[in-house]
Amino acid sequence: MLRCYFLGVCSGSSLDQGTNNVSLFNLIEQLNLPPSTGPGAIKPPPNGLIPVELHAYWVLEPDAIGLSFQTRFVLQSLDSGLEIPTDITQHVSQTPRFRTRALGLPHPPVVGNYALRVEWRSDETDGFLRDTMTWPLTVVEIQPRPAVTMH
């Protein structure tokens, strides 16, 4: 019924109004976060989201065109299996392909290796179906660099 053919995380994007092509800027495979404890610690954002864009591009089978369905992204820890879903978004596509974009990645609770996944469900079903597409994401803490002063 529905299949994701591209999944990615980037710092920004632009849609060309004339060609309907999308440009993705700074694809992200590693998040360098400041320490969450100790000297120089920075707390996670108040809404719990890291300001990046999540993109999923979909292809629909002919019988799914015009039907209503929901999608969500899921950040999955490859170390512990912990999963953090995003908010659910509602869609109805009138074409065989469509694009979704979410603003904000759930702040991971610990450093480590993660996979961004995407799930969907029709309005008639309760459970989400997980697509096989995945985007690898490594989360590390980095110490802030000291300010450089010129004499």
Short mmCIF file of N, CA and C in Angstrom, two decimals:
data_model
loop_
_atom_site.label_atom_id
_atom_site.label_comp_id
_atom_site.label_asym_id
_atom_site.label_seq_id
_atom_site.Cartn_x
_atom_site.Cartn_y
_atom_site.Cartn_z
N MET A 1 0.81 -1.19 0.00
CA MET A 1 0.00 0.00 0.00
C MET A 1 0.86 1.26 0.00
N LEU A 2 1.86 1.32 0.88
CA LEU A 2 2.69 2.50 1.06
C LEU A 2 4.13 2.03 1.27
N ARG A 3 5.10 2.70 0.64
CA ARG A 3 6.50 2.31 0.81
C ARG A 3 7.37 3.55 0.81
N CYS A 4 8.29 3.63 1.79
CA CYS A 4 9.24 4.74 1.87
C CYS A 4 10.43 4.43 0.97
N TYR A 5 10.78 5.36 0.07
CA TYR A 5 11.93 5.14 -0.80
C TYR A 5 13.10 6.06 -0.47
N PHE A 6 12.92 7.01 0.45
CA PHE A 6 14.03 7.83 0.94
C PHE A 6 13.70 8.31 2.34
N LEU A 7 14.72 8.26 3.20
CA LEU A 7 14.59 8.72 4.58
C LEU A 7 15.88 9.44 4.92
N GLY A 8 15.80 10.61 5.53
CA GLY A 8 17.02 11.34 5.86
C GLY A 8 16.80 12.40 6.92
N VAL A 9 17.93 12.86 7.49
CA VAL A 9 17.96 13.93 8.48
C VAL A 9 18.88 15.01 7.93
N CYS A 10 18.45 16.27 7.97
CA CYS A 10 19.27 17.36 7.45
C CYS A 10 19.04 18.62 8.27
N SER A 11 19.89 19.62 8.03
CA SER A 11 19.75 20.88 8.77
C SER A 11 18.73 21.81 8.14
N GLY A 12 18.39 21.59 6.88
CA GLY A 12 17.41 22.45 6.21
C GLY A 12 17.12 21.94 4.81
N SER A 13 16.12 22.54 4.18
CA SER A 13 15.74 22.13 2.84
C SER A 13 15.10 23.30 2.11
N SER A 14 14.99 23.14 0.80
CA SER A 14 14.38 24.17 -0.03
C SER A 14 13.60 23.50 -1.15
N LEU A 15 12.39 23.99 -1.40
CA LEU A 15 11.56 23.48 -2.48
C LEU A 15 11.57 24.48 -3.62
N ASP A 16 11.99 24.03 -4.81
CA ASP A 16 11.97 24.87 -6.01
C ASP A 16 10.53 24.92 -6.52
N GLN A 17 9.92 26.10 -6.49
CA GLN A 17 8.52 26.23 -6.89
C GLN A 17 8.30 25.92 -8.37
N GLY A 18 9.31 26.16 -9.20
CA GLY A 18 9.16 25.92 -10.63
C GLY A 18 9.25 24.46 -11.03
N THR A 19 10.18 23.73 -10.41
CA THR A 19 10.39 22.33 -10.80
C THR A 19 9.81 21.33 -9.80
N ASN A 20 9.45 21.80 -8.61
CA ASN A 20 8.97 20.95 -7.52
C ASN A 20 10.07 20.01 -7.00
N ASN A 21 11.34 20.33 -7.29
CA ASN A 21 12.46 19.56 -6.76
C ASN A 21 12.84 20.09 -5.38
N VAL A 22 13.33 19.20 -4.53
CA VAL A 22 13.74 19.56 -3.18
C VAL A 22 15.25 19.47 -3.07
N SER A 23 15.86 20.46 -2.43
CA SER A 23 17.28 20.41 -2.08
C SER A 23 17.38 20.23 -0.57
N LEU A 24 18.18 19.24 -0.16
CA LEU A 24 18.42 18.99 1.26
C LEU A 24 19.81 19.50 1.60
N PHE A 25 19.94 20.24 2.70
CA PHE A 25 21.20 20.84 3.09
C PHE A 25 21.78 20.14 4.31
N ASN A 26 23.07 19.84 4.25
CA ASN A 26 23.81 19.28 5.37
C ASN A 26 23.15 18.02 5.93
N LEU A 27 23.21 16.94 5.17
CA LEU A 27 22.69 15.66 5.66
C LEU A 27 23.46 15.27 6.91
N ILE A 28 22.75 14.78 7.92
CA ILE A 28 23.33 14.55 9.24
C ILE A 28 23.36 13.06 9.55
N GLU A 29 24.57 12.55 9.82
CA GLU A 29 24.73 11.16 10.27
C GLU A 29 25.31 11.08 11.67
N GLN A 30 25.78 12.23 12.19
CA GLN A 30 26.29 12.28 13.56
C GLN A 30 25.85 13.57 14.21
N LEU A 31 25.27 13.45 15.41
CA LEU A 31 24.89 14.61 16.19
C LEU A 31 25.93 14.82 17.27
N ASN A 32 26.54 15.99 17.28
CA ASN A 32 27.52 16.36 18.30
C ASN A 32 26.82 17.24 19.32
N LEU A 33 26.47 16.66 20.46
CA LEU A 33 25.72 17.38 21.48
C LEU A 33 26.65 17.82 22.60
N PRO A 34 26.36 18.98 23.21
CA PRO A 34 27.15 19.38 24.38
C PRO A 34 26.83 18.46 25.55
N PRO A 35 27.72 18.39 26.53
CA PRO A 35 27.47 17.50 27.67
C PRO A 35 26.19 17.91 28.40
N SER A 36 25.47 16.92 28.91
CA SER A 36 24.22 17.20 29.62
C SER A 36 24.43 17.31 31.13
N THR A 37 25.63 16.94 31.61
CA THR A 37 25.95 17.08 33.03
C THR A 37 27.38 17.58 33.16
N GLY A 38 27.72 18.09 34.35
CA GLY A 38 29.08 18.55 34.60
C GLY A 38 29.31 19.96 34.13
N PRO A 39 30.59 20.42 34.15
CA PRO A 39 30.91 21.79 33.74
C PRO A 39 30.57 22.01 32.27
N GLY A 40 29.97 23.14 31.97
CA GLY A 40 29.61 23.46 30.60
C GLY A 40 28.38 22.73 30.11
N ALA A 41 27.65 22.09 31.03
CA ALA A 41 26.47 21.31 30.64
C ALA A 41 25.38 22.21 30.08
N ILE A 42 24.72 21.71 29.07
CA ILE A 42 23.58 22.40 28.47
C ILE A 42 22.40 21.45 28.51
N LYS A 43 21.29 21.94 29.04
CA LYS A 43 20.09 21.10 29.14
C LYS A 43 19.48 20.91 27.75
N PRO A 44 18.79 19.79 27.54
CA PRO A 44 18.10 19.58 26.26
C PRO A 44 17.10 20.71 26.01
N PRO A 45 16.73 20.92 24.75
CA PRO A 45 15.76 21.97 24.43
C PRO A 45 14.46 21.77 25.21
N PRO A 46 13.74 22.87 25.53
CA PRO A 46 12.54 22.76 26.36
C PRO A 46 11.47 21.85 25.77
N ASN A 47 11.33 21.80 24.47
CA ASN A 47 10.31 20.94 23.86
C ASN A 47 10.85 19.54 23.58
N GLY A 48 12.12 19.29 23.95
CA GLY A 48 12.71 17.98 23.76
C GLY A 48 13.08 17.65 22.33
N LEU A 49 13.09 18.65 21.44
CA LEU A 49 13.39 18.41 20.03
C LEU A 49 14.68 19.12 19.62
N ILE A 50 15.51 18.42 18.87
CA ILE A 50 16.71 19.00 18.27
C ILE A 50 16.28 19.64 16.95
N PRO A 51 16.67 20.90 16.69
CA PRO A 51 16.17 21.61 15.50
C PRO A 51 16.81 21.15 14.19
N VAL A 52 16.37 20.00 13.71
CA VAL A 52 16.77 19.47 12.41
C VAL A 52 15.49 19.05 11.68
N GLU A 53 15.62 18.73 10.40
CA GLU A 53 14.48 18.29 9.60
C GLU A 53 14.56 16.79 9.34
N LEU A 54 13.42 16.12 9.43
CA LEU A 54 13.31 14.70 9.12
C LEU A 54 12.49 14.59 7.84
N HIS A 55 13.03 13.90 6.85
CA HIS A 55 12.36 13.77 5.55
C HIS A 55 12.09 12.31 5.24
N ALA A 56 10.88 12.03 4.77
CA ALA A 56 10.52 10.70 4.26
C ALA A 56 9.78 10.90 2.95
N TYR A 57 10.22 10.18 1.92
CA TYR A 57 9.59 10.24 0.60
C TYR A 57 8.93 8.89 0.36
N TRP A 58 7.68 8.94 -0.10
CA TRP A 58 6.84 7.76 -0.19
C TRP A 58 6.36 7.51 -1.60
N VAL A 59 6.09 6.24 -1.89
CA VAL A 59 5.41 5.85 -3.12
C VAL A 59 4.18 5.03 -2.71
N LEU A 60 3.07 5.29 -3.37
CA LEU A 60 1.81 4.62 -3.06
C LEU A 60 1.40 3.69 -4.19
N GLU A 61 0.79 2.58 -3.82
CA GLU A 61 0.17 1.72 -4.83
C GLU A 61 -1.10 2.42 -5.31
N PRO A 62 -1.54 2.12 -6.54
CA PRO A 62 -2.70 2.83 -7.10
C PRO A 62 -3.94 2.82 -6.20
N ASP A 63 -4.19 1.71 -5.50
CA ASP A 63 -5.39 1.66 -4.66
C ASP A 63 -5.29 2.50 -3.39
N ALA A 64 -4.10 3.02 -3.07
CA ALA A 64 -3.92 3.85 -1.87
C ALA A 64 -4.06 5.34 -2.16
N ILE A 65 -4.06 5.71 -3.43
CA ILE A 65 -4.17 7.13 -3.79
C ILE A 65 -5.54 7.65 -3.36
N GLY A 66 -5.53 8.76 -2.66
CA GLY A 66 -6.77 9.37 -2.19
C GLY A 66 -7.24 8.88 -0.83
N LEU A 67 -6.58 7.86 -0.27
CA LEU A 67 -6.96 7.35 1.04
C LEU A 67 -6.23 8.13 2.14
N SER A 68 -6.82 8.19 3.30
CA SER A 68 -6.24 8.89 4.44
C SER A 68 -5.37 7.92 5.25
N PHE A 69 -4.20 8.40 5.66
CA PHE A 69 -3.31 7.58 6.48
C PHE A 69 -2.45 8.49 7.35
N GLN A 70 -1.75 7.88 8.31
CA GLN A 70 -0.93 8.62 9.26
C GLN A 70 0.50 8.10 9.21
N THR A 71 1.45 9.01 9.47
CA THR A 71 2.86 8.62 9.54
C THR A 71 3.48 9.20 10.80
N ARG A 72 4.59 8.59 11.21
CA ARG A 72 5.40 9.14 12.29
C ARG A 72 6.82 8.61 12.12
N PHE A 73 7.78 9.36 12.64
CA PHE A 73 9.17 8.94 12.69
C PHE A 73 9.42 8.33 14.06
N VAL A 74 10.38 7.39 14.13
CA VAL A 74 10.75 6.76 15.39
C VAL A 74 12.27 6.73 15.47
N LEU A 75 12.82 7.30 16.55
CA LEU A 75 14.25 7.22 16.81
C LEU A 75 14.49 6.00 17.69
N GLN A 76 15.26 5.04 17.18
CA GLN A 76 15.46 3.76 17.87
C GLN A 76 16.92 3.61 18.26
N SER A 77 17.16 3.35 19.55
CA SER A 77 18.52 3.08 20.02
C SER A 77 18.93 1.68 19.58
N LEU A 78 20.09 1.58 18.91
CA LEU A 78 20.60 0.27 18.50
C LEU A 78 21.28 -0.44 19.66
N ASP A 79 21.57 0.30 20.74
CA ASP A 79 22.22 -0.28 21.91
C ASP A 79 21.20 -0.88 22.88
N SER A 80 20.13 -0.13 23.18
CA SER A 80 19.17 -0.58 24.19
C SER A 80 17.82 -1.00 23.61
N GLY A 81 17.54 -0.59 22.36
CA GLY A 81 16.23 -0.86 21.78
C GLY A 81 15.18 0.18 22.11
N LEU A 82 15.51 1.15 22.97
CA LEU A 82 14.58 2.22 23.32
C LEU A 82 14.10 2.94 22.07
N GLU A 83 12.80 3.24 22.01
CA GLU A 83 12.23 3.92 20.85
C GLU A 83 11.52 5.19 21.29
N ILE A 84 11.76 6.29 20.55
CA ILE A 84 11.13 7.57 20.82
C ILE A 84 10.40 8.01 19.56
N PRO A 85 9.06 7.97 19.56
CA PRO A 85 8.31 8.38 18.37
C PRO A 85 8.09 9.89 18.33
N THR A 86 7.91 10.41 17.12
CA THR A 86 7.52 11.81 16.95
C THR A 86 5.99 11.89 16.97
N ASP A 87 5.49 13.10 16.84
CA ASP A 87 4.05 13.27 16.72
C ASP A 87 3.56 12.61 15.43
N ILE A 88 2.31 12.24 15.42
CA ILE A 88 1.67 11.62 14.25
C ILE A 88 1.18 12.72 13.32
N THR A 89 1.38 12.52 12.01
CA THR A 89 0.86 13.46 11.03
C THR A 89 -0.11 12.74 10.10
N GLN A 90 -1.14 13.46 9.71
CA GLN A 90 -2.22 12.93 8.86
C GLN A 90 -1.95 13.31 7.41
N HIS A 91 -2.22 12.40 6.48
CA HIS A 91 -1.96 12.65 5.06
C HIS A 91 -3.07 12.07 4.19
N VAL A 92 -3.29 12.71 3.05
CA VAL A 92 -4.08 12.18 1.95
C VAL A 92 -3.34 12.59 0.69
N SER A 93 -2.84 11.63 -0.07
CA SER A 93 -2.10 11.95 -1.29
C SER A 93 -2.97 11.68 -2.51
N GLN A 94 -2.97 12.64 -3.43
CA GLN A 94 -3.71 12.48 -4.68
C GLN A 94 -2.80 12.04 -5.82
N THR A 95 -1.52 11.81 -5.49
CA THR A 95 -0.53 11.40 -6.49
C THR A 95 0.16 10.13 -6.02
N PRO A 96 0.85 9.41 -6.92
CA PRO A 96 1.51 8.16 -6.51
C PRO A 96 2.75 8.36 -5.64
N ARG A 97 3.26 9.58 -5.56
CA ARG A 97 4.42 9.86 -4.70
C ARG A 97 4.12 11.10 -3.87
N PHE A 98 4.65 11.12 -2.65
CA PHE A 98 4.53 12.33 -1.84
C PHE A 98 5.68 12.38 -0.83
N ARG A 99 5.88 13.58 -0.29
CA ARG A 99 6.99 13.82 0.64
C ARG A 99 6.43 14.28 1.98
N THR A 100 7.08 13.84 3.06
CA THR A 100 6.74 14.35 4.38
C THR A 100 7.99 14.95 5.00
N ARG A 101 7.77 15.98 5.82
CA ARG A 101 8.88 16.63 6.52
C ARG A 101 8.41 16.94 7.93
N ALA A 102 9.22 16.58 8.90
CA ALA A 102 8.94 16.92 10.29
C ALA A 102 10.07 17.81 10.79
N LEU A 103 9.70 18.80 11.57
CA LEU A 103 10.69 19.72 12.13
C LEU A 103 10.97 19.31 13.57
N GLY A 104 12.17 18.80 13.81
CA GLY A 104 12.58 18.43 15.15
C GLY A 104 12.75 16.94 15.34
N LEU A 105 13.92 16.57 15.86
CA LEU A 105 14.24 15.18 16.19
C LEU A 105 14.15 15.03 17.70
N PRO A 106 13.46 14.01 18.22
CA PRO A 106 13.42 13.81 19.67
C PRO A 106 14.83 13.73 20.24
N HIS A 107 15.07 14.46 21.34
CA HIS A 107 16.40 14.47 21.96
C HIS A 107 16.67 13.10 22.57
N PRO A 108 17.74 12.41 22.10
CA PRO A 108 18.03 11.08 22.64
C PRO A 108 18.48 11.18 24.10
N PRO A 109 18.08 10.22 24.94
CA PRO A 109 18.43 10.29 26.36
C PRO A 109 19.89 9.99 26.66
N VAL A 110 20.55 9.23 25.80
CA VAL A 110 21.96 8.87 26.02
C VAL A 110 22.69 8.88 24.68
N VAL A 111 24.02 8.96 24.76
CA VAL A 111 24.83 8.87 23.54
C VAL A 111 24.79 7.43 23.04
N GLY A 112 25.14 7.27 21.77
CA GLY A 112 25.17 5.92 21.21
C GLY A 112 24.74 5.91 19.76
N ASN A 113 24.49 4.72 19.27
CA ASN A 113 24.07 4.52 17.88
C ASN A 113 22.56 4.38 17.81
N TYR A 114 21.99 5.10 16.86
CA TYR A 114 20.54 5.12 16.68
C TYR A 114 20.20 4.86 15.22
N ALA A 115 18.95 4.53 15.00
CA ALA A 115 18.40 4.43 13.64
C ALA A 115 17.11 5.23 13.62
N LEU A 116 16.99 6.08 12.62
CA LEU A 116 15.71 6.76 12.41
C LEU A 116 14.88 5.85 11.54
N ARG A 117 13.66 5.57 11.97
CA ARG A 117 12.74 4.71 11.23
C ARG A 117 11.49 5.52 10.92
N VAL A 118 10.64 4.96 10.08
CA VAL A 118 9.37 5.61 9.76
C VAL A 118 8.28 4.56 9.75
N GLU A 119 7.11 4.95 10.26
CA GLU A 119 5.97 4.04 10.36
C GLU A 119 4.73 4.71 9.77
N TRP A 120 3.78 3.88 9.37
CA TRP A 120 2.52 4.40 8.82
C TRP A 120 1.38 3.47 9.20
N ARG A 121 0.19 4.02 9.11
CA ARG A 121 -1.02 3.22 9.30
C ARG A 121 -2.18 3.90 8.58
N SER A 122 -3.11 3.08 8.12
CA SER A 122 -4.32 3.64 7.52
C SER A 122 -5.26 4.04 8.65
N ASP A 123 -6.22 4.86 8.34
CA ASP A 123 -7.16 5.30 9.37
C ASP A 123 -8.02 4.17 9.91
N GLU A 124 -8.09 3.06 9.17
CA GLU A 124 -8.93 1.94 9.59
C GLU A 124 -8.20 0.96 10.52
N THR A 125 -6.91 1.13 10.73
CA THR A 125 -6.16 0.18 11.56
C THR A 125 -5.64 0.85 12.82
N ASP A 126 -5.39 0.04 13.84
CA ASP A 126 -4.89 0.56 15.11
C ASP A 126 -3.37 0.62 15.15
N GLY A 127 -2.70 -0.44 14.66
CA GLY A 127 -1.26 -0.53 14.79
C GLY A 127 -0.51 0.09 13.63
N PHE A 128 0.68 0.60 13.93
CA PHE A 128 1.55 1.15 12.90
C PHE A 128 2.34 0.04 12.22
N LEU A 129 2.63 0.21 10.95
CA LEU A 129 3.50 -0.69 10.19
C LEU A 129 4.83 0.02 10.01
N ARG A 130 5.92 -0.66 10.34
CA ARG A 130 7.25 -0.07 10.22
C ARG A 130 7.82 -0.37 8.85
N ASP A 131 8.27 0.68 8.16
CA ASP A 131 8.92 0.51 6.87
C ASP A 131 10.33 -0.02 7.09
N THR A 132 10.89 -0.68 6.09
CA THR A 132 12.25 -1.23 6.22
C THR A 132 13.33 -0.16 6.07
N MET A 133 12.99 1.00 5.53
CA MET A 133 13.97 2.07 5.34
C MET A 133 14.49 2.55 6.70
N THR A 134 15.78 2.85 6.77
CA THR A 134 16.39 3.33 8.01
C THR A 134 17.46 4.36 7.70
N TRP A 135 17.69 5.29 8.62
CA TRP A 135 18.74 6.30 8.50
C TRP A 135 19.62 6.18 9.74
N PRO A 136 20.93 5.86 9.58
CA PRO A 136 21.81 5.70 10.74
C PRO A 136 22.15 7.06 11.35
N LEU A 137 22.23 7.09 12.67
CA LEU A 137 22.54 8.32 13.38
C LEU A 137 23.36 7.99 14.62
N THR A 138 24.53 8.60 14.73
CA THR A 138 25.38 8.44 15.90
C THR A 138 25.27 9.70 16.74
N VAL A 139 25.08 9.52 18.05
CA VAL A 139 24.95 10.65 18.96
C VAL A 139 26.15 10.62 19.91
N VAL A 140 26.92 11.71 19.91
CA VAL A 140 28.09 11.82 20.78
C VAL A 140 28.02 13.13 21.56
N GLU A 141 28.68 13.14 22.72
CA GLU A 141 28.84 14.38 23.48
C GLU A 141 30.22 14.92 23.21
N ILE A 142 30.30 16.21 22.98
CA ILE A 142 31.59 16.85 22.76
C ILE A 142 31.76 17.97 23.78
N GLN A 143 32.97 18.14 24.25
CA GLN A 143 33.27 19.23 25.17
C GLN A 143 33.36 20.52 24.38
N PRO A 144 32.75 21.59 24.91
CA PRO A 144 32.87 22.87 24.19
C PRO A 144 34.33 23.30 24.12
N ARG A 145 34.70 23.86 23.00
CA ARG A 145 36.07 24.34 22.84
C ARG A 145 36.24 25.66 23.58
N PRO A 146 37.40 25.85 24.20
CA PRO A 146 37.63 27.13 24.88
C PRO A 146 37.68 28.26 23.85
N ALA A 147 37.25 29.43 24.30
CA ALA A 147 37.29 30.60 23.42
C ALA A 147 38.74 30.94 23.10
N VAL A 148 38.98 31.27 21.86
CA VAL A 148 40.32 31.66 21.42
C VAL A 148 40.42 33.17 21.53
N THR A 149 41.47 33.62 22.19
CA THR A 149 41.67 35.07 22.30
C THR A 149 42.91 35.45 21.53
N MET A 150 42.85 36.59 20.90
CA MET A 150 43.99 37.10 20.13
C MET A 150 44.67 38.19 20.93
N HIS A 151 46.00 38.18 20.96
CA HIS A 151 46.76 39.21 21.67
C HIS A 151 47.45 40.10 20.70
#
